[in-house]
Coordinates of N, CA and C in Angstrom, one line a residue:
M1 N 34.9 29.6 -23.3 CA 33.4 30.2 -22.5 C 32.8 30.0 -21.4
S2 N 32.6 30.5 -21.0 CA 32.4 31.0 -19.2 C 31.0 30.8 -18.9
G3 N 30.3 30.4 -18.1 CA 29.0 30.2 -17.4 C 28.5 29.5 -17.2
A4 N 26.7 29.0 -17.3 CA 26.1 28.2 -16.8 C 26.4 27.2 -17.3
Y5 N 26.3 27.2 -18.8 CA 27.0 25.6 -19.4 C 28.4 25.3 -20.5
P6 N 29.3 24.8 -19.2 CA 30.6 25.3 -19.4 C 31.6 23.9 -20.1
S7 N 30.2 22.6 -20.5 CA 30.3 21.8 -21.4 C 30.2 22.9 -23.2
V8 N 29.3 23.5 -23.0 CA 29.5 24.2 -24.2 C 30.1 24.9 -24.6
T9 N 30.7 25.1 -26.5 CA 32.3 25.6 -26.8 C 31.4 26.2 -28.0
G10 N 31.5 26.9 -29.1 CA 30.5 26.9 -30.1 C 30.0 28.8 -30.3
S11 N 29.2 28.9 -31.2 CA 29.1 29.9 -31.1 C 27.2 29.6 -31.9
F12 N 25.9 30.8 -31.4 CA 25.1 30.4 -31.7 C 24.4 31.0 -31.8
S13 N 23.0 31.2 -33.4 CA 22.6 32.1 -33.6 C 21.3 31.4 -32.7
A14 N 19.9 31.6 -32.6 CA 18.9 32.1 -32.5 C 17.7 32.5 -33.7
F15 N 16.8 31.6 -34.0 CA 15.6 32.3 -34.9 C 14.3 32.2 -34.4
L16 N 13.5 33.1 -35.6 CA 12.3 33.7 -34.9 C 11.7 34.0 -36.3
C17 N 10.6 33.0 -37.1 CA 10.1 32.6 -38.4 C 8.5 33.4 -38.1
S18 N 8.3 33.7 -38.5 CA 6.8 33.9 -38.2 C 6.8 34.1 -39.2
C19 N 6.5 32.6 -39.9 CA 5.5 32.2 -41.3 C 4.6 32.8 -40.9
V20 N 3.4 32.1 -42.3 CA 2.0 32.2 -42.2 C 1.9 31.6 -43.5
G21 N 0.5 31.4 -43.2 CA 0.2 29.9 -44.1 C 0.1 29.0 -43.2
E22 N 0.3 27.1 -43.5 CA 0.2 25.9 -42.3 C 1.3 25.9 -41.6
E23 N 2.1 26.2 -42.1 CA 3.2 25.5 -41.6 C 3.7 26.5 -40.9
S24 N 4.6 26.9 -39.1 CA 5.0 27.9 -39.3 C 5.7 27.6 -38.3
G25 N 6.8 29.0 -38.2 CA 7.4 28.5 -36.8 C 8.7 27.8 -37.4
I26 N 9.4 27.0 -36.8 CA 10.8 26.5 -37.1 C 11.0 25.8 -38.0
E27 N 9.8 24.7 -37.6 CA 9.1 23.9 -39.5 C 9.7 24.0 -40.8
G28 N 9.2 26.3 -41.0 CA 9.4 26.1 -41.6 C 11.0 26.8 -42.6
L29 N 11.0 26.5 -41.4 CA 13.1 26.5 -42.0 C 13.6 25.5 -42.6
T30 N 13.4 24.7 -41.7 CA 14.0 23.6 -41.9 C 13.0 22.2 -42.7
S31 N 11.8 22.3 -43.3 CA 11.3 21.6 -44.3 C 11.8 20.9 -45.2
T32 N 12.1 19.8 -45.4 CA 12.4 19.4 -46.4 C 11.4 18.5 -48.0
F33 N 12.3 18.6 -48.9 CA 10.5 17.8 -50.5 C 9.9 16.1 -49.8
A34 N 10.9 15.4 -48.3 CA 10.3 14.0 -47.8 C 8.7 14.7 -47.0
D35 N 9.7 16.1 -46.1 CA 8.3 16.3 -45.9 C 7.0 17.2 -46.1
F36 N 7.2 17.5 -47.0 CA 6.2 18.2 -47.2 C 5.2 17.3 -48.1
R37 N 5.9 16.1 -49.3 CA 4.9 15.1 -49.4 C 4.6 14.0 -48.0
K38 N 4.9 14.1 -47.3 CA 4.6 13.1 -46.0 C 2.5 14.7 -45.5
R39 N 3.5 15.2 -45.1 CA 2.3 16.7 -44.5 C 1.3 16.3 -45.8
H40 N 1.2 16.6 -47.3 CA 0.7 18.0 -48.6 C -0.1 15.8 -49.2
L41 N 1.0 15.5 -49.6 CA 0.3 14.6 -51.3 C -0.9 13.4 -51.2
A42 N -1.4 12.6 -51.9 CA -2.0 12.9 -51.5 C -2.1 12.1 -53.3
P43 N -2.9 10.7 -53.6 CA -2.5 10.2 -54.7 C -4.3 11.2 -55.1
R44 N -4.2 11.0 -57.1 CA -4.2 12.0 -57.7 C -6.2 11.4 -57.3
N45 N -6.2 10.2 -57.4 CA -7.9 10.0 -57.6 C -8.0 9.3 -56.2
A46 N -7.7 10.3 -55.1 CA -8.5 10.0 -54.0 C -10.1 10.7 -53.8
K47 N -10.6 10.0 -53.0 CA -11.8 10.7 -52.4 C -11.2 12.0 -51.0
G48 N -11.7 13.0 -51.2 CA -11.3 13.7 -49.9 C -12.6 14.3 -49.1
D49 N -12.7 13.5 -48.4 CA -13.4 14.0 -47.8 C -13.7 13.6 -46.4
N50 N -14.6 14.0 -45.3 CA -14.0 13.9 -43.7 C -13.3 12.6 -43.5
N51 N -14.2 11.5 -44.1 CA -12.9 10.0 -43.3 C -12.0 9.3 -43.8
F52 N -11.1 10.8 -45.7 CA -10.3 10.3 -45.3 C -9.3 12.1 -44.6
C53 N -9.8 13.1 -44.5 CA -9.1 13.6 -43.4 C -8.3 13.2 -42.0
T54 N -9.7 12.8 -41.4 CA -9.4 11.7 -39.7 C -7.7 10.8 -40.3
A55 N -8.9 9.6 -41.1 CA -6.9 8.7 -41.2 C -6.1 9.3 -41.8
Q56 N -6.1 9.8 -43.1 CA -4.9 10.1 -43.0 C -3.7 11.1 -42.0
I57 N -4.3 12.2 -41.7 CA -3.2 13.1 -40.3 C -3.4 11.9 -39.4
R58 N -4.3 11.0 -39.4 CA -3.7 10.1 -38.4 C -2.9 9.0 -38.7
N59 N -2.6 8.3 -40.1 CA -2.0 7.7 -40.1 C -0.3 7.8 -40.8
R60 N -0.3 9.6 -41.1 CA 0.9 10.1 -41.8 C 1.4 10.4 -40.5
N61 N 1.2 10.4 -39.3 CA 1.0 11.3 -37.3 C 1.3 12.8 -37.8
L62 N 0.4 12.6 -39.0 CA 0.7 15.1 -38.6 C -0.3 15.9 -36.9
T63 N 1.1 16.2 -36.8 CA 0.3 16.4 -35.8 C 1.0 17.9 -35.1
D64 N 1.0 19.0 -34.3 CA 1.1 19.9 -33.7 C 2.1 19.8 -33.0
H65 N 3.1 19.8 -32.9 CA 3.8 19.4 -31.3 C 3.2 18.8 -30.4
G66 N 2.2 17.4 -30.9 CA 1.3 16.5 -30.2 C 0.1 16.9 -30.2
S67 N -0.1 18.4 -30.0 CA -1.0 18.4 -30.4 C -1.8 18.4 -31.6
C68 N -3.1 18.0 -31.4 CA -3.8 17.4 -33.5 C -3.4 18.6 -33.7
K69 N -3.3 18.8 -35.3 CA -2.9 20.0 -35.5 C -4.2 20.0 -36.5
Q70 N -4.5 21.3 -36.3 CA -5.3 22.2 -36.3 C -5.9 22.6 -38.2
R71 N -4.9 22.7 -38.8 CA -5.6 21.7 -40.4 C -4.3 21.7 -41.2
N72 N -5.7 20.5 -41.8 CA -3.6 20.8 -42.6 C -4.5 20.7 -44.7
T73 N -4.0 20.3 -45.8 CA -4.5 21.1 -46.8 C -3.8 20.2 -47.8
F74 N -4.6 18.9 -48.4 CA -3.6 17.7 -49.2 C -3.7 17.7 -50.9
I75 N -2.9 17.6 -50.9 CA -2.7 18.4 -53.5 C -3.4 16.9 -53.1
F76 N -4.2 16.5 -54.6 CA -4.8 15.5 -55.8 C -3.5 15.1 -56.7
S77 N -2.8 15.1 -56.5 CA -2.1 14.8 -58.0 C -1.3 14.7 -58.1
D78 N -0.1 14.2 -59.3 CA 0.7 12.8 -58.9 C 1.9 13.8 -59.1
E79 N 2.9 13.3 -58.1 CA 4.3 14.2 -57.2 C 5.3 14.4 -58.6
D80 N 5.6 14.1 -60.0 CA 5.7 15.1 -60.5 C 5.0 16.4 -60.9
V81 N 4.3 16.8 -61.2 CA 3.3 17.9 -61.3 C 3.7 18.5 -60.2
V82 N 3.4 18.1 -59.6 CA 3.2 18.9 -58.3 C 5.2 19.4 -57.8
I83 N 5.8 18.6 -58.5 CA 7.2 19.8 -58.2 C 7.4 20.5 -59.6
N84 N 6.3 20.1 -60.1 CA 7.5 21.0 -61.4 C 6.6 22.5 -61.3
V85 N 5.8 22.7 -60.5 CA 5.3 23.8 -59.8 C 6.6 25.3 -59.4
C86 N 7.4 23.9 -58.6 CA 8.8 25.2 -58.7 C 10.0 25.0 -59.9
R87 N 9.3 24.6 -60.3 CA 10.6 24.3 -61.5 C 9.6 25.6 -62.7
T88 N 9.5 24.9 -64.2 CA 8.6 25.2 -65.5 C 7.4 25.4 -65.5
G89 N 6.4 25.2 -63.9 CA 4.9 24.2 -64.0 C 4.2 26.0 -63.3
G90 N 5.5 26.8 -62.6 CA 4.4 28.1 -61.8 C 5.9 29.4 -62.0
S91 N 5.4 30.0 -61.3 CA 5.9 31.3 -60.9 C 5.7 32.0 -60.1
H92 N 6.8 32.6 -59.9 CA 7.2 33.4 -58.8 C 6.2 33.7 -58.6
Y93 N 6.0 34.2 -57.3 CA 5.1 34.6 -55.9 C 5.4 35.7 -55.6
P94 N 5.2 37.1 -56.0 CA 6.3 38.0 -54.3 C 5.4 38.5 -54.0
D95 N 5.9 38.6 -52.7 CA 5.6 38.7 -51.2 C 7.3 38.7 -50.3
K96 N 6.8 39.8 -49.3 CA 7.8 40.4 -48.7 C 8.7 39.5 -47.7
R97 N 7.9 38.6 -47.7 CA 8.6 38.1 -45.9 C 9.6 36.9 -47.0
H98 N 8.5 36.2 -48.4 CA 9.4 35.1 -48.4 C 10.2 35.4 -49.6
N99 N 10.8 34.9 -50.5 CA 11.0 35.0 -51.3 C 11.6 34.4 -52.1
N100 N 11.1 33.0 -52.2 CA 10.8 31.4 -52.7 C 9.9 30.9 -53.3
L101 N 9.0 31.9 -53.4 CA 7.9 30.8 -53.2 C 7.5 31.1 -55.3
Y102 N 5.9 29.8 -55.7 CA 5.8 29.6 -56.6 C 4.2 29.4 -56.7
K103 N 3.3 29.4 -57.5 CA 2.0 29.6 -58.2 C 2.5 29.1 -58.6
S104 N 1.5 28.7 -59.0 CA 1.1 27.3 -60.1 C 0.6 27.7 -60.7
N105 N 0.5 27.6 -62.5 CA -0.4 28.2 -63.3 C -1.5 27.1 -64.0
D106 N -1.7 25.7 -62.9 CA -2.5 25.1 -63.7 C -3.8 24.4 -61.8
L107 N -4.7 24.6 -62.5 CA -5.9 24.2 -61.2 C -5.5 23.1 -60.6
F108 N -5.3 22.9 -59.1 CA -4.9 21.7 -58.4 C -6.5 21.0 -58.0
N109 N -6.7 20.1 -58.0 CA -8.2 19.3 -56.8 C -7.7 19.9 -54.9
L110 N -7.5 20.6 -54.4 CA -7.5 20.4 -52.7 C -8.4 19.7 -52.0
T111 N -8.4 19.6 -50.3 CA -9.1 19.3 -49.5 C -9.1 19.9 -48.7
E112 N -8.7 21.0 -48.3 CA -8.5 21.7 -46.7 C -8.8 20.9 -45.2
C113 N -8.1 19.9 -44.5 CA -9.3 19.9 -43.3 C -8.8 20.5 -42.3
S114 N -9.6 20.5 -41.8 CA -10.0 21.6 -39.7 C -10.3 20.3 -39.7
W115 N -8.9 20.6 -38.4 CA -10.2 19.9 -36.9 C -11.0 20.2 -36.0
T116 N -11.4 19.3 -36.0 CA -13.6 19.4 -35.4 C -13.3 20.3 -33.9
N117 N -12.3 20.2 -33.3 CA -11.8 20.5 -31.4 C -12.2 18.8 -30.4
E118 N -12.8 17.8 -31.7 CA -13.3 16.9 -30.9 C -12.3 14.9 -31.1
P119 N -12.1 14.8 -30.6 CA -11.3 14.9 -29.1 C -10.2 16.4 -29.6
E120 N -10.0 15.1 -28.4 CA -8.7 16.9 -28.0 C -7.3 15.7 -27.6
E121 N -7.6 14.8 -27.6 CA -5.6 14.2 -27.6 C -5.3 13.3 -29.1
P122 N -4.2 13.3 -30.4 CA -4.0 12.6 -31.0 C -3.9 11.1 -30.4
P123 N -3.8 9.9 -30.8 CA -3.8 9.7 -32.3 C -5.7 10.1 -32.9
N124 N -6.4 10.7 -32.3 CA -7.7 9.9 -32.3 C -8.7 11.6 -33.0
C125 N -7.7 12.1 -33.6 CA -8.6 13.8 -33.0 C -9.2 13.6 -35.0
S126 N -10.2 14.1 -35.0 CA -11.5 14.1 -36.3 C -11.8 15.0 -37.2
Y127 N -11.6 14.7 -38.8 CA -11.5 16.5 -39.0 C -13.2 16.6 -40.1
T128 N -13.0 18.0 -40.2 CA -14.3 17.6 -42.0 C -13.5 18.3 -42.3
A129 N -13.9 18.0 -44.5 CA -13.7 18.1 -45.9 C -14.0 19.3 -45.5
D130 N -13.0 20.3 -46.7 CA -13.4 21.2 -47.9 C -13.0 21.2 -48.8
M131 N -14.0 19.8 -49.3 CA -12.9 19.9 -51.3 C -13.3 21.2 -51.6
K132 N -11.8 21.6 -52.8 CA -11.4 23.0 -54.0 C -11.6 22.8 -54.7
T133 N -11.4 23.3 -55.6 CA -10.5 22.8 -56.9 C -9.9 25.0 -57.2
R134 N -8.4 25.0 -56.5 CA -7.8 26.0 -57.0 C -6.4 25.9 -57.6
F135 N -5.6 27.3 -57.5 CA -4.1 27.2 -57.8 C -3.4 26.9 -56.4
I136 N -1.9 26.8 -55.8 CA -1.8 27.1 -54.6 C -0.1 26.8 -55.5
I137 N -0.5 27.6 -54.4 CA 1.2 28.4 -53.5 C 2.0 28.4 -53.1
L138 N 3.1 27.1 -54.0 CA 3.8 26.9 -52.8 C 5.7 26.8 -52.4
G139 N 6.0 26.9 -50.7 CA 7.9 27.7 -50.4 C 8.7 26.5 -51.9
C140 N 9.5 26.7 -52.5 CA 10.2 26.0 -53.1 C 12.1 25.8 -52.6
R141 N 12.6 25.5 -51.9 CA 14.3 25.2 -52.3 C 15.1 24.1 -53.2
K142 N 15.6 24.2 -53.8 CA 16.2 23.7 -55.0 C 15.2 23.3 -55.7
K143 N 14.6 23.3 -56.1 CA 13.9 23.3 -57.4 C 12.1 21.8 -57.2
L144 N 12.3 22.3 -55.4 CA 11.4 21.6 -55.2 C 11.0 21.5 -53.8
P145 N 9.2 21.0 -53.9 CA 8.7 21.9 -53.0 C 9.1 20.7 -51.4
V146 N 8.4 22.7 -50.8 CA 9.5 22.3 -49.5 C 7.9 22.6 -48.4
H147 N 7.3 23.8 -48.5 CA 6.8 24.5 -48.3 C 5.0 23.9 -48.9
F148 N 4.3 24.8 -48.2 CA 2.9 24.5 -48.4 C 2.3 25.9 -47.5
Q149 N 2.2 26.8 -48.8 CA 2.7 28.7 -47.6 C 0.5 29.0 -48.0
K150 N -0.6 28.2 -49.3 CA -1.8 28.8 -49.4 C -2.0 28.2 -50.6
S151 N -3.3 28.4 -50.7 CA -3.8 28.2 -51.9 C -4.8 29.5 -52.9
V152 N -4.8 29.6 -54.6 CA -6.1 30.7 -54.3 C -6.4 30.3 -55.4
P153 N -8.3 31.5 -55.5 CA -8.5 30.5 -56.8 C -8.3 31.0 -57.7
N154 N -8.0 32.3 -58.0 CA -6.5 32.8 -59.1 C -5.2 33.2 -58.7

């Protein structure tokens, strides 16, 4: 191989992901269950208020390429119940761009955290909480959740 990068060999492919939902870009392609757990799982009995959002996003170091993350959803449930959405606790969710989405059979308590736009730099970002009870739609890989797509009322 010749050109501007003579020490680079092999073939390379580029991806452009136009993902819908909270996680976009390359994150949607490379997420693991550990990433999903860090971004979205919260203790079943936690109180998902503004202080919770701000503290959890800060403590978990959730940013968007070094900037304050615009929004993040936390699911208040036991880990095994959420995992089960990708197995027998959910049904395939049709989508034109993704074939690995599953909608939960049961409702979940959620908190949607939204950035207040102040302050503008991590780790001091502030968030407001919107608590809901909804069905969740997850991207699954090897029967484990790796992506939170969205929540729906029915």
